[in-house]
XYZ file of C-alpha atoms in Angstrom:
643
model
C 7.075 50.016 -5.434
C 10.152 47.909 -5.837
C 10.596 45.572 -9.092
C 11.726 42.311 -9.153
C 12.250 39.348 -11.490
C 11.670 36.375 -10.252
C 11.897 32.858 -12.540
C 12.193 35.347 -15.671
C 8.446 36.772 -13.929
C 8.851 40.722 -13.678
C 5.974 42.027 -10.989
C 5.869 44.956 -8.792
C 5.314 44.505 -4.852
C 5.167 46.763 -1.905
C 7.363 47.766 0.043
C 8.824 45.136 2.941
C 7.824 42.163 0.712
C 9.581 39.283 1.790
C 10.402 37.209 -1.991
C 8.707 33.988 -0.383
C 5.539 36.304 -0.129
C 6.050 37.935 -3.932
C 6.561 34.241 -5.399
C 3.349 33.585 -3.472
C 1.439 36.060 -4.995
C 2.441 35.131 -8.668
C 2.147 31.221 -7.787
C 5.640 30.341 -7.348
C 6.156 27.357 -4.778
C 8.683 27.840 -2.677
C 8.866 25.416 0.139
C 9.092 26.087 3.956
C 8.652 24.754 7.221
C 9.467 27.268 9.577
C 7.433 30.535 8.303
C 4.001 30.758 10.112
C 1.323 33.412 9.181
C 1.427 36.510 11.949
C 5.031 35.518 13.483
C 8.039 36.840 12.308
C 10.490 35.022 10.152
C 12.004 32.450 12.285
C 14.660 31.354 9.002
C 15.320 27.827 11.136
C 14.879 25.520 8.420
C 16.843 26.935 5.718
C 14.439 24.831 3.261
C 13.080 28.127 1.376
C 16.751 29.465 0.298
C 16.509 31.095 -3.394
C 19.409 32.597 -4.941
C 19.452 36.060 -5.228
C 21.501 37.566 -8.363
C 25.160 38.923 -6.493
C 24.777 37.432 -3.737
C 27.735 34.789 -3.044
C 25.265 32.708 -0.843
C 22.184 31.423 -1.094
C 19.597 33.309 0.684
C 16.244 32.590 3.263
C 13.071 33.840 0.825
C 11.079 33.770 4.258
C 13.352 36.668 5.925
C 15.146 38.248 2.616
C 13.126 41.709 1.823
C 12.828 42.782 -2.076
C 14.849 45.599 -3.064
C 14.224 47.216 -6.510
C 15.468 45.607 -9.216
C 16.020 42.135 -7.633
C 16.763 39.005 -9.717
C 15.713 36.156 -8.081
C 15.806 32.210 -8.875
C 14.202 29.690 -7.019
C 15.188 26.234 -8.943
C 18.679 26.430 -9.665
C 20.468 23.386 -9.606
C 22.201 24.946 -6.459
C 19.501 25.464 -4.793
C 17.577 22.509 -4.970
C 20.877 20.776 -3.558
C 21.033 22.748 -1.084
C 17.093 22.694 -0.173
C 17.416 18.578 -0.258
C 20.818 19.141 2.271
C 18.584 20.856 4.754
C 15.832 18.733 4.270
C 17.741 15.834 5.302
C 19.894 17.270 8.098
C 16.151 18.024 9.665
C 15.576 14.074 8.887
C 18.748 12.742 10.496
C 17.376 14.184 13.923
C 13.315 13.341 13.167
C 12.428 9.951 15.216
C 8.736 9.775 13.773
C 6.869 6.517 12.021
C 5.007 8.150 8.573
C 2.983 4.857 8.081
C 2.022 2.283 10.112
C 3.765 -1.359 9.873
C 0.245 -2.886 8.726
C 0.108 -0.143 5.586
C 3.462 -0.522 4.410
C 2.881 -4.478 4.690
C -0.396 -4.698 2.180
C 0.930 -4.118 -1.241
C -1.948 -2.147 -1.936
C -1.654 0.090 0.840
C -4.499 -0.262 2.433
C -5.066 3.002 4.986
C -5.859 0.352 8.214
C -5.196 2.756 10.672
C -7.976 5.652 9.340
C -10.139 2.165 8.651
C -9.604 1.491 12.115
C -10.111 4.542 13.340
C -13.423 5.263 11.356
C -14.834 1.882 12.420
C -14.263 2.884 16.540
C -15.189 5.945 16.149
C -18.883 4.448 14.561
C -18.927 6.100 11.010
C -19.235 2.432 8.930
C -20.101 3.975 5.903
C -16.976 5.601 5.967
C -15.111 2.351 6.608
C -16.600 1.006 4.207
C -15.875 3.179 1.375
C -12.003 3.097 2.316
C -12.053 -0.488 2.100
C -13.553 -0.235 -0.754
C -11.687 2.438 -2.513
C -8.158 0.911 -1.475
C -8.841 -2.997 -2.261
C -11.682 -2.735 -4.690
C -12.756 -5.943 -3.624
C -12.331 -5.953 0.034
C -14.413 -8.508 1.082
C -13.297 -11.252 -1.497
C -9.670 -10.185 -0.544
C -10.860 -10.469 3.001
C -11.250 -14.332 2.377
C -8.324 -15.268 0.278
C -5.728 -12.567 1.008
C -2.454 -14.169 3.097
C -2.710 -11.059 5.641
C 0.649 -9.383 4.729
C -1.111 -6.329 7.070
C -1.394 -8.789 9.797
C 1.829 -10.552 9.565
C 3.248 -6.952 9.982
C 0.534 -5.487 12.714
C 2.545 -4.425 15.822
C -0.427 -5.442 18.039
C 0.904 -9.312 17.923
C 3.920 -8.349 20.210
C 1.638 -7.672 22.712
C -1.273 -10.848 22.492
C -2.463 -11.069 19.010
C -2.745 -8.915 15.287
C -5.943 -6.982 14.767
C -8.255 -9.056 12.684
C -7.873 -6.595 9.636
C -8.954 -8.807 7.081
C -11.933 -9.870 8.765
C -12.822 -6.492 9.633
C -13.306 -5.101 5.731
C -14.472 -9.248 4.790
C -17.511 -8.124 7.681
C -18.020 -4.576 6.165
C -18.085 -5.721 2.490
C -20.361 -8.357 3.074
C -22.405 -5.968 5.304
C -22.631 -3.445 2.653
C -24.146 -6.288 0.394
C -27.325 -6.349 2.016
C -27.754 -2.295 1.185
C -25.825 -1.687 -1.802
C -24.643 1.998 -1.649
C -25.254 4.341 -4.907
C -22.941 3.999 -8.139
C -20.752 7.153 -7.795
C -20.999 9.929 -9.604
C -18.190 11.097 -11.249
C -17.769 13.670 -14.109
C -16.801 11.741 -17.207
C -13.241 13.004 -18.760
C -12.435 12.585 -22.081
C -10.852 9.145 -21.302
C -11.833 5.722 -23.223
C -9.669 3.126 -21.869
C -9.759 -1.044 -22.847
C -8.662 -3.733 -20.166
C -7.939 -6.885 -21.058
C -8.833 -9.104 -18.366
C -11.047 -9.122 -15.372
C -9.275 -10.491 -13.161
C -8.107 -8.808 -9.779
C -5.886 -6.485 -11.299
C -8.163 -5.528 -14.190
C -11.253 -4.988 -12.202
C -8.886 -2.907 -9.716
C -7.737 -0.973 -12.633
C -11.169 -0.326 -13.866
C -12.325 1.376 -10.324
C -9.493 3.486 -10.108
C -10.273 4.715 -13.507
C -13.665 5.307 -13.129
C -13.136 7.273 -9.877
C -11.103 9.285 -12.195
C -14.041 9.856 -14.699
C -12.491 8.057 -17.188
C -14.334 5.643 -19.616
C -13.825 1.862 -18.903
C -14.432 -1.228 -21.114
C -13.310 -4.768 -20.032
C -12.801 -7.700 -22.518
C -12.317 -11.355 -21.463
C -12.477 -14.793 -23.359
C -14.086 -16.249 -20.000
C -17.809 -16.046 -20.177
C -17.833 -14.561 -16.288
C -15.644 -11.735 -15.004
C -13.325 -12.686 -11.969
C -10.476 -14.597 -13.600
C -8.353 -16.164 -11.196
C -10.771 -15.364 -8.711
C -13.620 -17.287 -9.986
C -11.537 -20.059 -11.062
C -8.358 -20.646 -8.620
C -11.075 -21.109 -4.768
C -13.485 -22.886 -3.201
C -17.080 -21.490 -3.220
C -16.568 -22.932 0.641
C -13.876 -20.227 0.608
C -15.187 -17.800 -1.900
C -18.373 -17.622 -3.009
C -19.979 -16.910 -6.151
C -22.269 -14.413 -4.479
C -20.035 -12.138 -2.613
C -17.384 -11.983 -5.992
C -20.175 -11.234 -8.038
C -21.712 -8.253 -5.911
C -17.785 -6.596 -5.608
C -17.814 -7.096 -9.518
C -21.699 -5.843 -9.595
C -20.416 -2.257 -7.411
C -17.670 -1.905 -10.908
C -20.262 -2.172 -12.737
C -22.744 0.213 -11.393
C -19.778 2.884 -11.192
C -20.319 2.310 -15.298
C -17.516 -0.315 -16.443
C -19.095 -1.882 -19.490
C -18.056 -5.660 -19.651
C -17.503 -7.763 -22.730
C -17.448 -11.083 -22.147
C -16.258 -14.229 -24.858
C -14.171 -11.911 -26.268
C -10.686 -13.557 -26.991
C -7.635 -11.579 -27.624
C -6.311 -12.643 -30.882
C -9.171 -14.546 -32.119
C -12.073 -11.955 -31.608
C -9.902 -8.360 -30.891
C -6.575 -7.197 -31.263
C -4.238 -5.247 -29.139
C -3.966 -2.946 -32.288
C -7.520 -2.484 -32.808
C -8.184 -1.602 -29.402
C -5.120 0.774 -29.535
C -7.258 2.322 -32.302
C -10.267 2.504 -31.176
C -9.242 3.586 -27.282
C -6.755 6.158 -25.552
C -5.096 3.378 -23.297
C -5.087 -0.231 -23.408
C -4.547 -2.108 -20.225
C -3.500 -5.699 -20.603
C -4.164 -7.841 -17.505
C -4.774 -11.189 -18.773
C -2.370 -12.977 -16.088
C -0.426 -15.837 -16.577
C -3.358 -18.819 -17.323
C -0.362 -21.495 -18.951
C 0.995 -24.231 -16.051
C 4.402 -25.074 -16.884
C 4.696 -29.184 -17.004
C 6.288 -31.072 -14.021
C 9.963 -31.982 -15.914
C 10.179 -35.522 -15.202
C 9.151 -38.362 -17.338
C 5.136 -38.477 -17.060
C 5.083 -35.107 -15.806
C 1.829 -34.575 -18.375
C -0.018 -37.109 -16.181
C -0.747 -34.188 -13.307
C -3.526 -32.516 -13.990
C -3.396 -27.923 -14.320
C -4.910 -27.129 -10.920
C -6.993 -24.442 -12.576
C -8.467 -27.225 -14.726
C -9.254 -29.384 -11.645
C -10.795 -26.302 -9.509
C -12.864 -25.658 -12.546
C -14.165 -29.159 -13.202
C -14.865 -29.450 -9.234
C -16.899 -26.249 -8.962
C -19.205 -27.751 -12.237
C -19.355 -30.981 -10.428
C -17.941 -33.004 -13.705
C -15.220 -34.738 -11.286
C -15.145 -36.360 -7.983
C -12.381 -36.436 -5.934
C -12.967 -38.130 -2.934
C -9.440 -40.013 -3.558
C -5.725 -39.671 -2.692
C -4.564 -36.405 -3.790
C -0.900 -35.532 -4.203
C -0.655 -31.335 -5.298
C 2.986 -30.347 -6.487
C 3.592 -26.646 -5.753
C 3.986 -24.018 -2.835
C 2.183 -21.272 -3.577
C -1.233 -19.715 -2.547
C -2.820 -21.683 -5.327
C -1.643 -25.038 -4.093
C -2.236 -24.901 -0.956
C -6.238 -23.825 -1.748
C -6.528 -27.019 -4.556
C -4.959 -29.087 -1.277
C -7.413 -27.639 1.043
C -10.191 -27.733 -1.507
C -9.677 -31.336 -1.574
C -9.758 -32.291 1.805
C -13.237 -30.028 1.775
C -14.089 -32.456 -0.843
C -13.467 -35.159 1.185
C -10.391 -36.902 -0.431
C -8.635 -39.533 1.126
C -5.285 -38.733 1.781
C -3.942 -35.105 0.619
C -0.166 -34.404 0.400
C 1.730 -31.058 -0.685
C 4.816 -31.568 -2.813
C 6.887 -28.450 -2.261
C 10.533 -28.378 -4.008
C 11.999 -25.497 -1.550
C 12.464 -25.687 2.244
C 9.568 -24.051 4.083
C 11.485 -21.135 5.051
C 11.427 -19.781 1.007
C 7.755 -20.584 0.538
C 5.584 -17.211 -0.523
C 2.679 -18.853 2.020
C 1.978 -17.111 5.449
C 2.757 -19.553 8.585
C -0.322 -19.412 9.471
C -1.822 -20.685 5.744
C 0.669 -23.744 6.243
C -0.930 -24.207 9.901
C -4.107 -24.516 8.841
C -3.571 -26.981 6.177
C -1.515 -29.419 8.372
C -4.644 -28.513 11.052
C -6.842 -29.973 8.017
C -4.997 -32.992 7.554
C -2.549 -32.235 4.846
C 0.852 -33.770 5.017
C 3.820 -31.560 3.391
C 7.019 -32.646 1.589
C 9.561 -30.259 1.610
C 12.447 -29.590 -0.151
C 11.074 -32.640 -2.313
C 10.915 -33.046 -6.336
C 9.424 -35.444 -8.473
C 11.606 -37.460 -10.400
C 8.922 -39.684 -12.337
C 5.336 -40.227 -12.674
C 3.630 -43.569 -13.860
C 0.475 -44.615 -14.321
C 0.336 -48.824 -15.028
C -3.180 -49.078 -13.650
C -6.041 -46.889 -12.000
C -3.253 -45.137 -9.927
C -0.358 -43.160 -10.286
C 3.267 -43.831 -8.985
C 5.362 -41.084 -8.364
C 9.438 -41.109 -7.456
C 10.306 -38.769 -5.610
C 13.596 -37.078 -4.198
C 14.372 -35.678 -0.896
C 17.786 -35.178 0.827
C 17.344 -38.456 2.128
C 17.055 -40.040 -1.029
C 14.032 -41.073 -2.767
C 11.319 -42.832 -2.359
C 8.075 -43.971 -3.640
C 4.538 -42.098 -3.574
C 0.696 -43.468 -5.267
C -2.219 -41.568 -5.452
C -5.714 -41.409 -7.334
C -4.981 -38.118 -8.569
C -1.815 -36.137 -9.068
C -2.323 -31.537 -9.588
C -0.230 -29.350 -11.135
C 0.117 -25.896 -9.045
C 3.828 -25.501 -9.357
C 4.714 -22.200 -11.524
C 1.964 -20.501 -14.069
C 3.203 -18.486 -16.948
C 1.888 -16.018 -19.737
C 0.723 -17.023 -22.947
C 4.126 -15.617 -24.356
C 3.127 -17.201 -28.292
C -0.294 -15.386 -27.718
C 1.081 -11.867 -26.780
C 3.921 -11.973 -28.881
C 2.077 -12.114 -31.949
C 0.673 -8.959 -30.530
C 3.544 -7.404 -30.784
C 4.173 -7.103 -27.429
C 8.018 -8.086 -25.528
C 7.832 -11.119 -22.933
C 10.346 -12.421 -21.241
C 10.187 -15.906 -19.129
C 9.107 -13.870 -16.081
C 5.991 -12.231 -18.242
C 5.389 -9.361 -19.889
C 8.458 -6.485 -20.634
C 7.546 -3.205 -18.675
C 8.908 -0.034 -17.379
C 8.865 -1.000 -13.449
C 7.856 2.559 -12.376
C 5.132 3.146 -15.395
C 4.395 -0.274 -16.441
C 3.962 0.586 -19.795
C 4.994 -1.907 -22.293
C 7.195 -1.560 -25.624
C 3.795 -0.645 -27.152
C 3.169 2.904 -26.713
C -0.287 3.835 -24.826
C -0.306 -0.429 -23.988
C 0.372 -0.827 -20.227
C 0.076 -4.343 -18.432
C -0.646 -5.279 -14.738
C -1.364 -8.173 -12.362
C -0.128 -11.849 -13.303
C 0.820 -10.653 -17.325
C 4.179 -9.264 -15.299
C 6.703 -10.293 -12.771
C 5.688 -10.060 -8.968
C 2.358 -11.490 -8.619
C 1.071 -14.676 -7.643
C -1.487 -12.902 -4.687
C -4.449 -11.113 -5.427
C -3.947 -8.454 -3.138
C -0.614 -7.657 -5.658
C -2.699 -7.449 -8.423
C -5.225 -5.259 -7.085
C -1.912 -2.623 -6.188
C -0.465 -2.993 -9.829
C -3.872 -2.304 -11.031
C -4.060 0.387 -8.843
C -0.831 1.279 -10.061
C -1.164 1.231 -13.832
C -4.280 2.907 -13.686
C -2.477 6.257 -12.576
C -0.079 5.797 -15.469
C -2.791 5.434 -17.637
C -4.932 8.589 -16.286
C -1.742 10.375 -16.643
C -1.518 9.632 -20.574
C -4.627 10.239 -21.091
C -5.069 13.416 -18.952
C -2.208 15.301 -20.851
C 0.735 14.726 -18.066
C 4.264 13.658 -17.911
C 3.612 9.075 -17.499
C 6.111 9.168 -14.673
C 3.370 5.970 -12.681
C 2.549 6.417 -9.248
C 4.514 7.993 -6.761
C 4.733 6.917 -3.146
C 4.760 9.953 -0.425
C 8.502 10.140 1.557
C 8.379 7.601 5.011
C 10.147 7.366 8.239
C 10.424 4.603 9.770
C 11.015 4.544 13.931
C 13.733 2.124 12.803
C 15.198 -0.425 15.920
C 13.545 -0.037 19.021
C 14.651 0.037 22.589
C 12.398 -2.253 25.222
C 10.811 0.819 26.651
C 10.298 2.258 23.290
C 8.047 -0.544 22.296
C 6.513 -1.307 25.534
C 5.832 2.953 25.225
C 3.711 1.951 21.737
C 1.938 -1.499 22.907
C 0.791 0.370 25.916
C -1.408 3.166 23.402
C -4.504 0.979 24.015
C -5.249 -0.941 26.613
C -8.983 -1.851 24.936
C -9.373 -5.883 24.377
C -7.387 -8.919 24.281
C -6.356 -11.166 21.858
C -8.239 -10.815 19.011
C -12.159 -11.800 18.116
C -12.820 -14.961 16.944
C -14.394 -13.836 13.582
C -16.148 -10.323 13.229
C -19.829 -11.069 12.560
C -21.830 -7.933 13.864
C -21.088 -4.369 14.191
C -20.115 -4.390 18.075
C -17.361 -7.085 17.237
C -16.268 -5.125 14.668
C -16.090 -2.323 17.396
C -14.291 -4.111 19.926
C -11.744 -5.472 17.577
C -10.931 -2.113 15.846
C -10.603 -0.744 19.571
C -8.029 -2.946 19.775
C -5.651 -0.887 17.177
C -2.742 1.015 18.488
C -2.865 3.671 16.358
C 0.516 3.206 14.656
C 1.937 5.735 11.650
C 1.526 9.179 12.609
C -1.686 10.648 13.243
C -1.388 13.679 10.157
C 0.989 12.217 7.568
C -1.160 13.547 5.013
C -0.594 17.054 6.632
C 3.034 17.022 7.584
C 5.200 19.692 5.355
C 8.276 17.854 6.472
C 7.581 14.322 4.628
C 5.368 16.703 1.694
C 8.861 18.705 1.180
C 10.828 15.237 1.522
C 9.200 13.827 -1.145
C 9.083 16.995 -3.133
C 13.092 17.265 -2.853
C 13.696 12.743 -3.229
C 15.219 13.774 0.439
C 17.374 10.439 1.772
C 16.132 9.515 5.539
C 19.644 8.493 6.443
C 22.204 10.421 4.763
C 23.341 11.939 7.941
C 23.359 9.451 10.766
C 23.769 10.581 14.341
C 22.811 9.125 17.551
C 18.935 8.318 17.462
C 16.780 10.341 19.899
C 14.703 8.424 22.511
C 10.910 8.041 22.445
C 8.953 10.408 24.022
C 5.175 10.727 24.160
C 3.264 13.089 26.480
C -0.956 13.176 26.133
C -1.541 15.101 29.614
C -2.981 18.162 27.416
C -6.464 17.230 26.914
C -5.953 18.563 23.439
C -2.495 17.866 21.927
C 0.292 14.782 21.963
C 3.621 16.029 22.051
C 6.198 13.724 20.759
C 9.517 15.300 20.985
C 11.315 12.835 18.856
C 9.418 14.624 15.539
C 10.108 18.245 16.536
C 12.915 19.755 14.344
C 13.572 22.974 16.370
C 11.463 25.336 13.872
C 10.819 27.137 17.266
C 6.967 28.079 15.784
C 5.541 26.857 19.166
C 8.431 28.611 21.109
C 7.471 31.992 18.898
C 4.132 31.449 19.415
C 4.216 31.027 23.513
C 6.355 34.004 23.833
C 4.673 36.202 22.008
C 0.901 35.598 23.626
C -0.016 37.491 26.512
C 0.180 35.056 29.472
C 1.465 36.521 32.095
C 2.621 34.133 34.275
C 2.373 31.051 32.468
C 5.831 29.203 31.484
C 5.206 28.639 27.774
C 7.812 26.648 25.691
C 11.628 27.059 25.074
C 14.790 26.030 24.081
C 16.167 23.489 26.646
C 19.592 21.991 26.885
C 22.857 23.074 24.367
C 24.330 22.122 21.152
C 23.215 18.468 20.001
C 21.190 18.218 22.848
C 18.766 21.720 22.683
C 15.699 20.399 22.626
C 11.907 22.587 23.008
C 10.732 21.821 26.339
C 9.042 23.093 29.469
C 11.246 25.489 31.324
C 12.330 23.673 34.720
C 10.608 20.411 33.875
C 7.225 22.295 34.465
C 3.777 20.498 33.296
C 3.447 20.283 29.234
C -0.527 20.613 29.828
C 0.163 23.790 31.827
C 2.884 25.347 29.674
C 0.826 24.774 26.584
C -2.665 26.071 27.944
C -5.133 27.423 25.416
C -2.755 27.803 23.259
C -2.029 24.582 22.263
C -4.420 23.858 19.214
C -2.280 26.975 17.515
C 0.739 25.254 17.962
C -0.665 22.040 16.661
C -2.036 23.693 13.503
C 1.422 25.862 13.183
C 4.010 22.681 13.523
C 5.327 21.004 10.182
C 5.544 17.680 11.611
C 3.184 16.949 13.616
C 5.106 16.566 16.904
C 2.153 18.531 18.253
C -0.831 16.416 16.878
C -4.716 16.999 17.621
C -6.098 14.183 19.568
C -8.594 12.552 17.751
């Protein structure tokens, strides 16, 4: 039996081994694409090379046979070059789409497609779970989420996006009515404190938990929600519906403690001493003053949402709100709900900068608010019972009056409150590491509004989502290296009769429902998804070794292949684009006995050798029975089960 050494491991094998299959056998990952159990090495993607002691070149593991006394290494510096160089040649000729458009468009990645896809196919508990598991509160983020997934849906190009936030809003509040069990999870050894229970905090706490870790939340606020409870309507959000996605945490086994204060009743040191990982999420709850003179005569549009939803003011009035975020455009349409008089929106940059959706400034004008842009305040008085505002536009300025003047321009931490915590701010919040988002504390990590990038609760639910893997990997024993997105391809520009190829996937509906309100609307409107992203991203070896190697999709440009979809096989989908010329589907036709049958093969020369049908024969005949083989045996899913 030969000997060989491989990674400084000494084992004996039989005879004929192939190294990949001796590193196999001692646990030694060595990537490939090409090698396929029962075929022959086919050594066409070059991704498993290993270098072999005296050999000048770097060798195939899948094809290269021990011989006794063997030294082998499989992570030289050299060779994981030269494994990322192949990798990426094979990406410069892949034309696939990893994710869909609507995924990569929610920061929180919500899995649409597999939603959509669950929902059609009539397994709503499913659905329901995935909403829940992705946006922890999917149907509050249903109601107040701007609908980056929509914005980005490929569907519109065609009559209208697919209603994906109403879909998991329907399913959420569906689920209300039957509350599924609390999960059970196997506790860990993990005790971890979040400060704040807000959307990033409570999103923090579920990923946890799923984890089996140990969750306690502290907030000053008597009620968990935060911004939530505090920055909407009930008309838009109500109490109910936040308090039954907060209820589902809380069955899962987060223990809340509410009227706790940080600084007053706990410190970030005592919790560091008492837990593994402390999670600091308190977002930004400090308005910074309108600079002009009488700029403390607007009212913090927190304050006024808060006063409104206890009933302790009226304001059935003029109302002037100064901002142009999410928040300012809810106080404006909360007022108008409220009946005010007149309600304008002071917004100092040009429409085209504003964080709000189109569609959240259509609405508002649809309600009756009026919009300034590109406008500042340059002075507020108040002589009487009303206020008189300056302001300045490019054409000058003008004058303004109203009953009531709110402040939802820019929030900011409590930087005098968390520095005496011993914790860095900056003016943008909190000091992090962008990948971990630990803080200068060790074991203290922060999320949500407490750093720079929020202002929507759908981003604080993904940095919850985010710091929580940090955290799990602390406490768990691991490298904190935060959470790591899988490799994607993008299709890139498309050609006319590329994207007429993708908008014709479906031809189920119209423009979109109304509002989904039962479970055959919520049917016919996830019918209505095209299916984007590819079908088995979470199987493909290509993207699993791309990520593995930090592969670069364009590092060798050529000229893009041309879209090409055939579903005649009653099985498979065979898009050419993704095939890489492994040849496992060419291997595999050749060597089954099928006498007579045309099978797959190399077609064309040089750049242009593509696998194909012999003669421009029929795929569905070519491929036969043994097409669900080849689908299982290709690394990139350019022969995909049908669902």
């Amino acid at each position: 039996m030969p000997k060989l050494t491989i990674d400084n491991q000494t084992l004996d094998v039989s005879a004929g081994t192939t190294v990949l299959e001796a590193a196999r056998s001692r646990g030694i990952d060595i990537p490939t694409l090409c090698t396929v159990p029962g075929l022959e090495p086919l050594t066409t993607c070059y991704v498993c090379v290993v270098k072999v002691e005296g050999q000048a070149r770097l060798l195939p593991a899948c094809a290269t046979k021990v011989v006794d006394g063997m030294v082998v290494q499989t992570q030289t510096p050299e060779v994981l070059a030269a494994r990322r160089t192949a990798v990426e040649l094979l990406l410069s000729d892949h034309l696939g789409e990893c994710v869909a458009p609507c995924e990569i468009g929610c920061p929180a990645r919500f899995h649409a497609p597999t939603f959509m896809e669950q929902l059609s196919a009539g397994n709503l508990d499913a659905a329901t779970a995935l909403a829940a598991d992705d946006l922890v509160l999917p149907g509050v983020l249903g109601r107040v989420c701007p609908r980056f997934c929509e914005n980005a849906c490929r569907r519109h190009e065609r009559d209208s996006s697919v209603a994906i936030a109403d879909l998991h809003r329907y399913m959420a509040e569906r689920a209300m009515k039957s509350p599924p069990p609390a999960p059970t999870v196997a506790p860990s050894a993990g005790k971890v404190a979040i400060v704040g229970t807000g959307p990033a905090g409570l999103a923090a706490a579920a990923s946890l938990l799923r984890r089996g870790h140990a969750v306690t939340l502290f907030d000053a606020a008597l009620q968990p929600g935060g911004m939530l409870r505090f920055s909407f309507d009930e008309a838009l959000l109500p109490p109910v519906l936040l308090d039954a996605e907060i209820d589902a945490i809380r069955r899962a086994g987060a223990e809340f403690r509410m009227g706790v204060a940080l600084g007053g009743d706990v410190s970030i040191l005592q919790l560091r001493s008492e837990f593994d990982a402390v999670l600091v999420a308190v977002g930004s709850p400090i308005w910074k003053r309108i600079e002009c003179p009488g700029g403390e005569l607007a009212k913090p549009a927190s304050e006024v949402m808060r006063d409104v939803a206890a009933g302790k003011i009226d304001i059935e009035c003029d109302v002037i709100v100064y901002g142009a975020g999410q928040e300012a455009v809810e106080t404006a349409m909360t007022a108008r709900r409220r009946k005010a008089g007149s309600v304008i929106m002071i917004c100092p940059r040009p429409q085209a900068h504003l964080p709000l959706q189109a569609r959240q400034i259509k609405a508002a004008q649809a309600a009756g608010i009026k919009f300034l842009f590109e406008t500042t305040i340059e002075e507020v008085r108040q002589p009487a019972l009303r206020l008189y505002l300056v302001i300045a536009t490019k054409a000058g300025k003008s004058k303004l009056d109203c009953n009531l003047l709110i402040n939802a321009s820019v929030r900011s931490i409590d930087s005098e409150l968390l520095a005496g915590q011993g914790l860095e701010t900056s003016p943008r919040g909190l000091v992090v590491d962008r990948a971990t988002l630990v803080t200068n504390l060790p074991g203290v990590f922060a999320c949500g509004d407490a750093i720079p990038g929020g202002g929507f609760a759908v981003r604080a639910v993904a940095t919850g989502h985010a710091a929580a893997e940090s955290i799990h990997q602390l406490v768990t024993g691991q490298p904190v290296v935060g959470l790591a997105l899988p490799h994607n391809v993008r299709y890139g520009k498309l050609a006319d009769e590329e994207r007429a190829m993708l908008l014709a996937r479906t031809a189920n509906g119209g423009p979109r429902t109304v509002r989904v309100t039962d479970d055959k609307l919520a049917k016919s409107e996830s019918d209505r998804c095209l299916g984007c992203g590819c079908e088995d991203n979470h199987l493909c070896r290509l993207r699993a070794v791309a990520t593995r190697t930090g592969a670069e999709s364009a590092r060798f440009k050529g000229e893009r292949r041309a879209m090409e979809r055939d579903a005649s096989h009653p099985l498979v989908i065979y898009e050419s684009g993704k095939c890489i010329l492994c040849g496992a589907c060419v291997e595999i036709c050749r060597t089954a006995d099928r006498e007579g049958k045309l099978g797959l093969a190399y077609v064309g020369r040089g750049f242009n050798v593509r696998v194909a049908v012999p003669w421009g024969g029929p795929f569905a005949e070519a491929m036969g029975d043994l097409a669900k083989r080849c689908a299982e045996a290709c690394p990139t899913s350019a022969i995909v089960l049908k669902r």
